[in-house]
Each structure stands twice: as structure tokens, then as C-alpha cells.
Amino acid sequence: MAKTPSALGPATLIVVTKNHPAELVAELIDLGCLNVGENRDQEASAKYLATEELRPNNALNWHFIGQLQTNKVKSVLRYASAIHSIDRPSLVQELAKQLPKLERSIEGFIELNLTGDPGRGGVLPENLEMLTEQVLGVPEIQLQGLMAVAGLGENPRSEFERVLELQQTLLRIAPEARYLSMGMSEDYQVALDLGATHIRVGSKITGPRAY
Ligand SMILES: *Cc1c(COP(=O)(O)O)cnc(C)c1O
């Protein structure tokens, strides 16, 4: 089975640090970690500031990977270099409003909802094309590709194969957006086999989270 296509280089490891303190992020920086992922703004923004104090001028990239409420967008844009959870028109509209004010751009992934339950995060497959068109209309969002979480109790391989199918829809209208953010502690090897370019691994690296 082919690994990540070599043209895209090795996959980017995003260490998910949610529910761990800034001290752990500082240790990761010392170990050469370049990318961390967080899923809640309140926790992430405090941790970002604390990390800046612990390790000034670090080169860490902060990836926002959780459901993002529109009223948190402004805050998230203070520290995030990428958002993996673009999933609905109102969020794209808010990004389109805030990014020009900050005179900045951001890397964006469209999150897929593979569950069929509209109440979950991510865009339903039938709305993917429409949302992609909308994102492409915002020059400050550098569309990277798709993000997905394999459903609990589902076979990760079939879940990620579904992502590859839906990627074809995306690439028809956004041929540059060829990155795939998929794979977590339990399924990152399968994800890499299927061409993941960004894996989001938490507990396997950091140990269990204290809730
Ligand atoms: C928590 C989380 C992860 C990491 O999960 P682990 O099982 O600890 O590797 C990855 N992606 C998202 C979206 C998450 O919320």
C-alpha cells in the first residue's frame, strides 16, 4: 500500500494538547514540536499566552480543530495559524469579516461530517460543494483541503476511504486543496496509509487527558 504521496512530503504531526497545561506545550517546543492542536478557544487562548511567556519567540503553529462558534472567531484569530473545522456558511462569513480587519490570512480545512447526523460538527457531504465555493470566495482563507474524524465504532479505513471519495468533489473545484487532516491516536496509521497529510495525535503522545 502506498504511503503519503511523496510529492506532498511527509505528513505533518499536530500534537493535540487539549486538557494539558502550557508547561506541556513548552516541553513539546523544547523537543522540536512545531504544531499543536486545540479544540476550545477559552482554553487555547489562555494556553497560548502562557506558552508565549514560558518560551518567548517560539515557532509553534496553533491549529484550531474543534467546533468553532462565530463569536469566538475573533479570539481564535489571535493565535491560530490554521482552522481545521470550517463547516458552515455563517462561520465562513465571520472569517470573511474578521480576517481583512486583522489584515491577515489563515489556512483552512473544511471539516466533513461523516455521521449523517446534522447535529454533529462538519459539513454534510451534500453541502460540501456549496461550502467550498463559498470558501473560495474569501481570499484570506487559504483552503488546504479536508478534515475528518472517523466515527466512534466505525471502521476507520472505510471512513477515510469515504473522505478520499469526497476529496474528488473538492479537487474538481479547488485543485490546490489537496491536503487531508485525518487520523488520531487510534487510527493515524490507517489514515497515513490512505494519504493523510496532517495527523492530529493527542493521548498517544501526551498520555491520558485529565478531565
Ligand atoms: C482530541 C482530538 C484529537 C486527538 O485525539 P487523541 O485520540 O487523543 O489522539 C484529534 N482530533 C480532534 C478533532 C480532537 O478533538
XYZ file of N, CA and C and ligand atoms in Angstrom:
648
model
N 0.852 -1.208 0.000
C 0.000 0.000 0.000
C 0.879 1.246 0.000
N 0.605 2.173 -0.901
C 1.421 3.388 -0.989
C 1.194 4.267 0.233
N 2.244 4.892 0.686
C 2.128 5.835 1.800
C 1.765 7.195 1.228
N 1.901 8.222 2.066
C 1.631 9.585 1.618
C 2.342 9.836 0.283
N 1.640 10.335 -0.723
C 2.312 10.613 -1.989
C 3.535 11.501 -1.750
N 4.668 11.114 -2.316
C 5.903 11.800 -1.972
C 5.876 13.272 -2.391
N 5.070 13.607 -3.410
C 5.015 14.998 -3.843
C 4.536 15.906 -2.716
N 3.795 15.349 -1.787
C 3.278 16.166 -0.684
C 4.213 16.146 0.519
N 5.264 15.361 0.449
C 6.204 15.310 1.568
C 5.639 14.507 2.717
N 6.434 14.400 3.813
C 5.951 13.630 4.961
C 4.760 14.330 5.606
N 3.953 13.548 6.311
C 2.779 14.133 6.955
C 3.204 15.070 8.090
N 2.396 16.072 8.320
C 2.608 16.998 9.422
C 1.969 16.427 10.685
N 2.747 16.347 11.743
C 2.224 15.868 13.021
C 1.746 17.054 13.855
N 0.466 17.036 14.168
C -0.111 18.050 15.065
C -0.344 17.365 16.413
N 0.356 17.819 17.434
C 0.183 17.217 18.754
C -0.995 17.910 19.441
N -2.015 17.135 19.751
C -3.221 17.716 20.360
C -3.000 17.843 21.866
N -3.031 19.086 22.344
C -2.638 19.379 23.734
C -3.830 19.778 24.608
N -5.048 19.596 24.100
C -6.235 19.961 24.899
C -6.202 19.241 26.243
N -6.683 19.943 27.258
C -6.710 19.393 28.622
C -5.324 19.137 29.216
N -4.315 19.706 28.615
C -2.984 19.669 29.206
C -2.506 21.116 29.372
N -1.631 21.353 30.356
C -1.221 22.727 30.663
C -0.162 23.274 29.698
N 0.050 24.581 29.785
C 1.056 25.255 28.953
C 2.450 24.671 29.184
N 2.695 24.162 30.376
C 4.014 23.565 30.658
C 4.294 22.399 29.718
N 3.252 21.645 29.411
C 3.436 20.527 28.473
C 3.741 21.060 27.062
N 3.074 22.126 26.691
C 3.347 22.724 25.377
C 4.795 23.218 25.333
N 5.256 23.811 26.437
C 6.644 24.289 26.491
C 7.619 23.121 26.312
N 7.322 21.996 26.949
C 8.184 20.807 26.782
C 8.191 20.348 25.328
N 7.022 20.379 24.713
C 6.940 19.969 23.304
C 7.789 20.884 22.426
N 7.769 22.173 22.732
C 8.602 23.117 21.980
C 10.078 22.730 22.127
N 10.479 22.413 23.365
C 11.879 22.035 23.611
C 12.253 20.784 22.819
N 11.248 19.926 22.566
C 11.505 18.683 21.822
C 11.466 18.897 20.306
N 11.205 20.130 19.887
C 11.202 20.411 18.455
C 9.831 20.347 17.805
N 8.797 20.209 18.609
C 7.427 20.187 18.070
C 7.094 21.541 17.437
N 6.492 21.498 16.263
C 6.164 22.741 15.559
C 4.674 23.010 15.463
N 3.852 21.991 15.771
C 2.400 22.141 15.572
C 1.630 21.532 16.732
N 0.755 22.344 17.339
C -0.148 21.806 18.356
C -1.590 22.071 17.940
N -2.496 21.246 18.462
C -3.916 21.389 18.154
C -4.724 21.562 19.421
N -5.727 22.434 19.341
C -6.614 22.706 20.475
C -8.045 22.774 19.956
N -9.011 22.434 20.832
C -10.393 22.409 20.344
C -11.333 23.366 21.068
N -10.831 24.101 22.083
C -11.709 25.073 22.751
C -10.994 26.398 22.888
N -11.661 27.465 22.453
C -10.987 28.762 22.417
C -10.551 29.255 23.791
N -11.447 29.108 24.762
C -11.126 29.655 26.078
C -9.835 29.045 26.619
N -9.753 27.739 26.508
C -8.564 27.033 26.982
C -7.347 27.384 26.116
N -7.546 27.388 24.820
C -6.423 27.583 23.901
C -5.841 28.983 24.006
N -6.703 30.000 24.117
C -6.144 31.352 24.117
C -5.336 31.585 25.401
N -5.819 31.088 26.521
C -5.055 31.219 27.769
C -3.727 30.456 27.677
N -3.799 29.281 27.097
C -2.598 28.444 26.985
C -1.579 29.072 26.032
N -2.092 29.674 24.973
C -1.207 30.359 24.026
C -0.428 31.467 24.740
N -1.147 32.294 25.505
C -0.480 33.403 26.197
C 0.531 32.884 27.217
N 0.144 31.852 27.948
C 1.061 31.282 28.947
C 2.294 30.691 28.274
N 2.103 30.072 27.129
C 3.228 29.478 26.402
C 4.181 30.560 25.897
N 3.607 31.682 25.446
C 4.455 32.787 24.983
C 5.345 33.294 26.121
N 4.818 33.250 27.348
C 5.643 33.681 28.491
C 6.719 32.658 28.812
N 6.338 31.379 28.733
C 7.300 30.320 29.065
C 8.403 30.206 28.016
N 8.033 30.350 26.753
C 9.000 30.206 25.654
C 8.795 31.348 24.659
N 9.322 32.524 24.997
C 9.119 33.681 24.107
C 9.686 33.402 22.704
N 9.050 33.967 21.710
C 9.522 33.853 20.324
C 9.640 32.413 19.833
N 8.771 31.547 20.318
C 8.781 30.169 19.815
C 8.192 30.137 18.403
N 8.431 29.033 17.712
C 7.989 28.937 16.309
C 6.753 28.043 16.158
N 6.028 27.868 17.265
C 4.909 26.925 17.260
C 3.718 27.438 16.441
N 3.108 26.533 15.684
C 1.849 26.839 14.988
C 0.686 26.242 15.777
N -0.346 27.048 15.986
C -1.537 26.598 16.717
C -2.652 26.279 15.720
N -3.141 25.039 15.798
C -4.214 24.594 14.892
C -5.510 24.499 15.685
N -6.535 25.165 15.219
C -7.829 25.051 15.886
C -8.605 23.906 15.242
N -8.961 22.894 16.061
C -9.521 21.659 15.496
C -10.920 21.343 16.010
N -11.490 22.236 16.832
C -12.803 21.940 17.413
C -13.918 22.745 16.773
N -15.143 22.431 17.151
C -16.276 23.211 16.641
C -16.075 24.664 17.034
N -16.258 25.543 16.061
C -15.942 26.955 16.279
C -17.207 27.800 16.186
N -17.570 28.414 17.326
C -18.712 29.328 17.343
C -18.288 30.650 16.716
N -19.212 31.293 16.020
C -18.832 32.530 15.324
C -18.350 33.602 16.302
N -18.907 33.618 17.514
C -18.474 34.669 18.449
C -17.076 34.415 19.028
N -16.473 33.309 18.679
C -15.107 33.023 19.131
C -14.066 33.266 18.035
N -14.539 33.566 16.844
C -13.623 33.655 15.698
C -12.535 34.699 15.928
N -12.957 35.873 16.399
C -12.015 36.965 16.603
C -10.898 36.536 17.556
N -11.286 35.877 18.617
C -10.307 35.421 19.593
C -9.369 34.366 18.993
N -9.948 33.404 18.289
C -9.133 32.320 17.707
C -8.091 32.889 16.731
N -8.471 33.951 16.023
C -7.552 34.514 15.033
C -6.362 35.217 15.672
N -6.412 35.393 16.991
C -5.250 35.995 17.656
C -4.074 35.028 17.735
N -4.366 33.728 17.705
C -3.251 32.773 17.901
C -3.190 31.658 16.859
N -4.307 31.372 16.189
C -4.319 30.201 15.310
C -3.698 30.509 13.952
N -2.937 29.552 13.441
C -2.441 29.705 12.072
C -3.266 28.851 11.110
N -4.070 27.941 11.661
C -4.929 27.107 10.814
C -6.212 26.760 11.561
N -7.293 26.684 10.810
C -8.572 26.219 11.361
C -8.972 24.976 10.581
N -9.166 23.866 11.303
C -9.482 22.593 10.644
C -10.975 22.315 10.630
N -11.768 23.210 11.160
C -13.179 22.905 11.404
C -14.118 23.877 10.718
N -13.787 24.286 9.506
C -14.706 25.127 8.744
C -15.849 24.237 8.266
N -17.065 24.552 8.705
C -18.151 23.593 8.454
C -19.489 24.205 8.095
N -19.579 25.546 8.029
C -20.899 26.114 7.718
C -20.767 27.544 7.228
N -21.771 27.995 6.467
C -21.705 29.330 5.862
C -21.504 30.459 6.874
N -22.162 30.411 8.031
C -22.038 31.534 8.971
C -20.604 31.676 9.479
N -19.905 30.573 9.599
C -18.505 30.627 10.044
C -17.627 31.243 8.951
N -17.868 30.865 7.720
C -17.090 31.438 6.606
C -17.342 32.942 6.524
N -18.622 33.348 6.719
C -18.961 34.775 6.683
C -18.211 35.548 7.767
N -18.149 34.963 8.943
C -17.468 35.653 10.046
C -15.965 35.752 9.765
N -15.386 34.695 9.213
C -13.964 34.748 8.843
C -13.740 35.813 7.776
N -14.668 35.891 6.828
C -14.549 36.879 5.750
C -14.629 38.298 6.302
N -15.318 38.457 7.425
C -15.456 39.770 8.042
C -14.220 40.113 8.884
N -13.743 39.146 9.655
C -12.673 39.434 10.624
C -11.267 39.441 10.010
N -11.008 38.560 9.060
C -9.635 38.448 8.539
C -9.139 39.749 7.890
N -9.954 40.397 7.055
C -9.460 41.655 6.463
C -9.200 42.724 7.510
N -10.016 42.759 8.568
C -9.799 43.740 9.640
C -8.435 43.534 10.279
N -8.043 42.275 10.416
C -6.760 41.956 11.047
C -5.627 41.960 10.032
N -5.992 42.197 8.783
C -5.020 42.176 7.682
C -4.189 40.910 7.714
N -4.886 39.794 7.858
C -4.156 38.521 7.865
C -4.949 37.464 7.096
N -4.267 36.364 6.810
C -4.932 35.229 6.192
C -4.774 34.031 7.117
N -5.452 32.949 6.785
C -5.372 31.760 7.627
C -5.489 30.521 6.750
N -4.839 29.450 7.178
C -5.015 28.178 6.484
C -6.331 27.565 6.953
N -7.091 27.025 6.029
C -8.389 26.468 6.408
C -8.605 25.075 5.831
N -9.193 24.219 6.641
C -9.643 22.902 6.196
C -11.158 22.865 6.342
N -11.829 22.274 5.387
C -13.265 22.057 5.520
C -13.472 20.728 6.225
N -14.215 20.774 7.331
C -14.456 19.537 8.092
C -15.685 18.822 7.554
N -15.523 17.532 7.317
C -16.629 16.702 6.842
C -17.364 16.081 8.020
N -18.660 16.021 7.917
C -19.473 15.279 8.877
C -19.823 13.949 8.219
N -19.196 12.874 8.703
C -19.403 11.561 8.085
C -20.533 10.795 8.750
N -21.135 11.387 9.786
C -22.104 10.624 10.581
C -23.517 10.650 10.016
N -23.808 11.608 9.130
C -25.173 11.742 8.649
C -26.085 12.447 9.637
N -25.555 12.757 10.818
C -26.341 13.466 11.833
C -26.017 14.950 11.744
N -26.980 15.765 11.274
C -26.695 17.189 11.053
C -26.313 17.929 12.333
N -26.579 17.339 13.491
C -26.238 17.993 14.755
C -24.758 17.917 15.081
N -24.006 17.105 14.364
C -22.580 16.971 14.647
C -21.783 18.008 13.868
N -20.516 18.200 14.294
C -19.656 19.143 13.590
C -19.343 18.646 12.186
N -19.016 19.569 11.311
C -18.652 19.192 9.949
C -19.785 19.449 8.983
N -19.430 19.562 7.719
C -20.424 19.803 6.673
C -20.898 18.446 6.151
N -22.180 18.338 5.910
C -22.699 17.102 5.322
C -22.208 17.014 3.879
N -21.902 15.804 3.418
C -21.351 15.642 2.069
C -22.149 16.381 0.991
N -23.468 16.387 1.112
C -24.268 17.034 0.052
C -24.074 18.545 0.018
N -23.532 19.123 1.090
C -23.309 20.574 1.103
C -21.852 20.961 0.879
N -21.012 19.963 0.635
C -19.575 20.224 0.520
C -19.250 21.177 -0.632
N -19.878 20.927 -1.776
C -19.542 21.731 -2.947
C -19.899 23.204 -2.725
N -21.087 23.432 -2.175
C -21.550 24.794 -1.933
C -20.625 25.515 -0.949
N -20.255 24.808 0.116
C -19.393 25.437 1.129
C -18.003 25.726 0.541
N -17.513 24.811 -0.282
C -16.205 25.025 -0.910
C -16.225 26.284 -1.769
N -17.303 26.430 -2.568
C -17.423 27.637 -3.412
C -17.376 28.891 -2.549
N -18.066 28.825 -1.426
C -18.104 29.993 -0.546
C -16.712 30.308 0.014
N -15.998 29.267 0.438
C -14.648 29.465 0.987
C -13.723 30.048 -0.090
N -13.864 29.548 -1.310
C -13.003 30.030 -2.396
C -13.245 31.509 -2.689
N -14.385 32.007 -2.271
C -14.697 33.424 -2.467
C -14.068 34.331 -1.412
N -13.377 33.756 -0.454
C -12.729 34.551 0.599
C -11.217 34.437 0.423
N -10.594 35.465 -0.167
C -9.167 35.346 -0.492
C -8.281 35.148 0.740
N -8.752 35.585 1.903
C -7.927 35.458 3.119
C -7.926 34.044 3.694
N -8.786 33.167 3.168
C -8.738 31.769 3.620
C -7.965 30.975 2.578
N -6.832 30.425 2.997
C -6.052 29.572 2.098
C -6.553 28.146 2.290
N -7.417 27.739 1.377
C -8.056 26.432 1.540
C -7.030 25.322 1.323
N -6.851 24.492 2.371
C -5.843 23.430 2.334
C -6.422 22.104 1.864
N -7.646 21.819 2.305
C -8.238 20.530 1.969
C -9.321 20.154 2.950
N -9.404 18.872 3.242
C -10.488 18.354 4.077
C -9.967 17.865 5.418
N -10.833 17.942 6.415
C -10.565 17.354 7.729
C -11.712 16.412 8.052
N -11.382 15.309 8.714
C -12.441 14.399 9.141
C -12.025 13.637 10.387
N -13.035 13.273 11.150
C -12.868 12.421 12.330
C -13.636 11.133 12.034
N -12.964 10.000 12.156
C -13.658 8.736 11.943
C -14.689 8.537 13.053
N -15.886 8.109 12.680
C -16.959 7.954 13.666
C -16.623 6.882 14.701
N -17.081 7.128 15.911
C -16.899 6.159 17.003
C -17.522 4.829 16.614
N -16.753 3.765 16.766
C -17.300 2.451 16.475
C -17.339 2.115 14.991
N -16.948 3.061 14.148
C -16.911 2.782 12.705
C -15.527 2.242 12.337
N -15.454 1.569 11.208
C -14.172 1.112 10.691
C -13.429 2.313 10.100
N -12.288 2.692 10.682
C -11.611 3.911 10.205
C -11.238 3.833 8.722
N -10.883 2.635 8.261
C -10.499 2.538 6.858
C -11.661 2.941 5.940
N -12.858 2.421 6.212
C -13.971 2.807 5.331
C -14.333 4.280 5.517
N -14.151 4.790 6.727
C -14.422 6.220 6.939
C -13.461 7.076 6.102
N -12.175 6.727 6.126
C -11.194 7.538 5.401
C -11.309 7.320 3.892
N -11.758 6.135 3.489
C -12.000 5.927 2.051
C -13.128 6.837 1.566
N -14.092 7.034 2.427
C -15.183 7.971 2.121
C -14.624 9.396 1.933
N -13.675 9.758 2.791
C -13.058 11.079 2.669
C -12.369 11.204 1.305
N -11.679 10.147 0.891
C -10.980 10.188 -0.403
C -11.971 10.360 -1.561
N -13.130 9.718 -1.448
C -14.156 9.898 -2.483
C -14.614 11.348 -2.528
N -14.906 11.900 -1.333
C -15.412 13.271 -1.277
C -14.333 14.271 -1.673
N -13.064 13.878 -1.489
C -11.963 14.749 -1.903
C -12.036 15.021 -3.410
N -12.544 14.054 -4.159
C -12.660 14.253 -5.612
C -13.601 15.414 -5.937
N -14.687 15.513 -5.177
C -15.617 16.641 -5.343
C -14.893 17.952 -5.087
N -14.107 17.961 -4.017
C -13.392 19.178 -3.644
C -12.375 19.560 -4.718
N -11.595 18.570 -5.176
C -10.492 18.861 -6.092
C -10.979 19.333 -7.456
N -12.216 18.951 -7.812
C -12.751 19.433 -9.088
C -12.863 20.949 -9.092
N -13.228 21.521 -7.933
C -13.377 22.976 -7.913
C -12.212 23.682 -7.211
N -11.451 22.957 -6.427
C -10.303 23.558 -5.726
C -9.097 22.629 -5.870
N -8.501 22.580 -7.063
C -7.453 21.597 -7.337
C -6.217 21.730 -6.446
N -6.030 22.893 -5.835
C -4.857 23.075 -4.971
C -5.076 22.506 -3.570
N -6.322 22.304 -3.217
C -6.660 21.962 -1.818
C -6.536 20.460 -1.595
N -5.295 19.966 -1.676
C -5.113 18.519 -1.726
C -4.667 17.908 -0.401
N -4.720 18.690 0.671
C -4.292 18.156 1.959
C -5.440 17.467 2.689
N -5.076 16.504 3.521
C -6.071 15.723 4.258
C -5.676 15.657 5.724
N -6.492 16.293 6.578
C -6.263 16.253 8.023
C -7.117 15.135 8.590
N -6.508 13.970 8.756
C -7.276 12.844 9.307
C -6.335 11.874 10.002
N -6.857 11.242 11.056
C -6.050 10.313 11.835
C -5.781 10.867 13.220
N -6.098 10.066 14.252
C -5.871 10.422 15.644
C -5.133 9.246 16.293
N -5.008 9.249 17.616
C -4.205 8.215 18.285
C -4.559 6.801 17.836
N -5.851 6.527 17.723
C -6.280 5.151 17.465
C -6.244 4.758 15.987
N -6.178 5.740 15.108
C -6.319 5.376 13.691
C -5.357 6.110 12.752
N -4.299 6.705 13.311
C -3.428 7.511 12.438
C -2.665 6.659 11.432
N -2.393 5.374 11.796
C -1.646 4.556 10.834
C -2.481 4.257 9.592
N -3.757 3.935 9.825
C -4.674 3.728 8.699
C -4.773 5.002 7.875
N -4.885 6.135 8.567
C -5.012 7.421 7.870
C -3.783 7.685 6.998
N -2.596 7.398 7.532
C -1.371 7.617 6.755
C -1.330 6.698 5.539
N -1.753 5.465 5.727
C -1.819 4.526 4.600
C -2.675 5.080 3.472
N -3.731 5.800 3.851
C -4.674 6.294 2.850
C -4.337 7.710 2.387
N -3.196 8.237 2.825
C -2.748 9.510 2.266
C -2.973 10.735 3.134
N -3.189 10.548 4.435
C -3.317 11.716 5.314
C -2.061 12.575 5.203
N -2.233 13.890 5.169
C -1.074 14.793 5.146
C -0.890 15.488 6.489
N -1.934 15.481 7.312
C -1.883 16.073 8.647
C -2.546 15.093 9.610
N -1.804 14.616 10.599
C -2.437 13.764 11.604
C -2.510 14.534 12.913
N -3.590 14.320 13.639
C -3.838 15.053 14.889
C -3.798 14.048 16.035
N -2.656 13.953 16.686
C -2.469 12.900 17.686
C -2.317 13.512 19.080
N -3.177 13.077 19.988
C -3.142 13.577 21.355
C -2.597 12.541 22.312
N -3.504 11.761 22.891
C -3.166 10.892 24.037
C -1.990 9.960 23.786
N -1.807 9.507 22.574
C -0.706 8.589 22.301
C 0.647 9.253 22.557
N 0.691 10.561 22.486
C 1.936 11.301 22.729
C 1.956 11.899 24.128
N 0.841 12.495 24.515
C 0.822 13.270 25.767
C 0.449 12.420 26.965
N -0.027 11.215 26.748
C -0.611 10.443 27.835
C -2.081 10.811 27.974
N -2.782 10.124 28.875
C -4.226 10.373 29.001
C -4.507 11.802 29.453
N -5.676 12.324 29.021
C -6.075 13.671 29.423
C -6.791 13.607 30.755
N -6.524 14.602 31.594
C -7.257 14.712 32.859
C -8.486 15.584 32.615
N -9.669 15.041 32.764
C -10.881 15.858 32.571
C -11.453 16.300 33.915
C -8.972 15.314 20.788
C -8.881 15.347 19.301
C -7.854 14.667 18.627
C -6.803 13.819 19.321
O -7.381 12.695 19.915
P -6.474 11.508 20.506
O -7.386 10.344 20.476
O -6.075 11.915 21.879
O -5.306 11.340 19.607
C -7.803 14.779 17.250
N -8.721 15.480 16.556
C -9.732 16.143 17.165
C -10.709 16.902 16.339
C -9.848 16.091 18.552
O -10.854 16.745 19.147
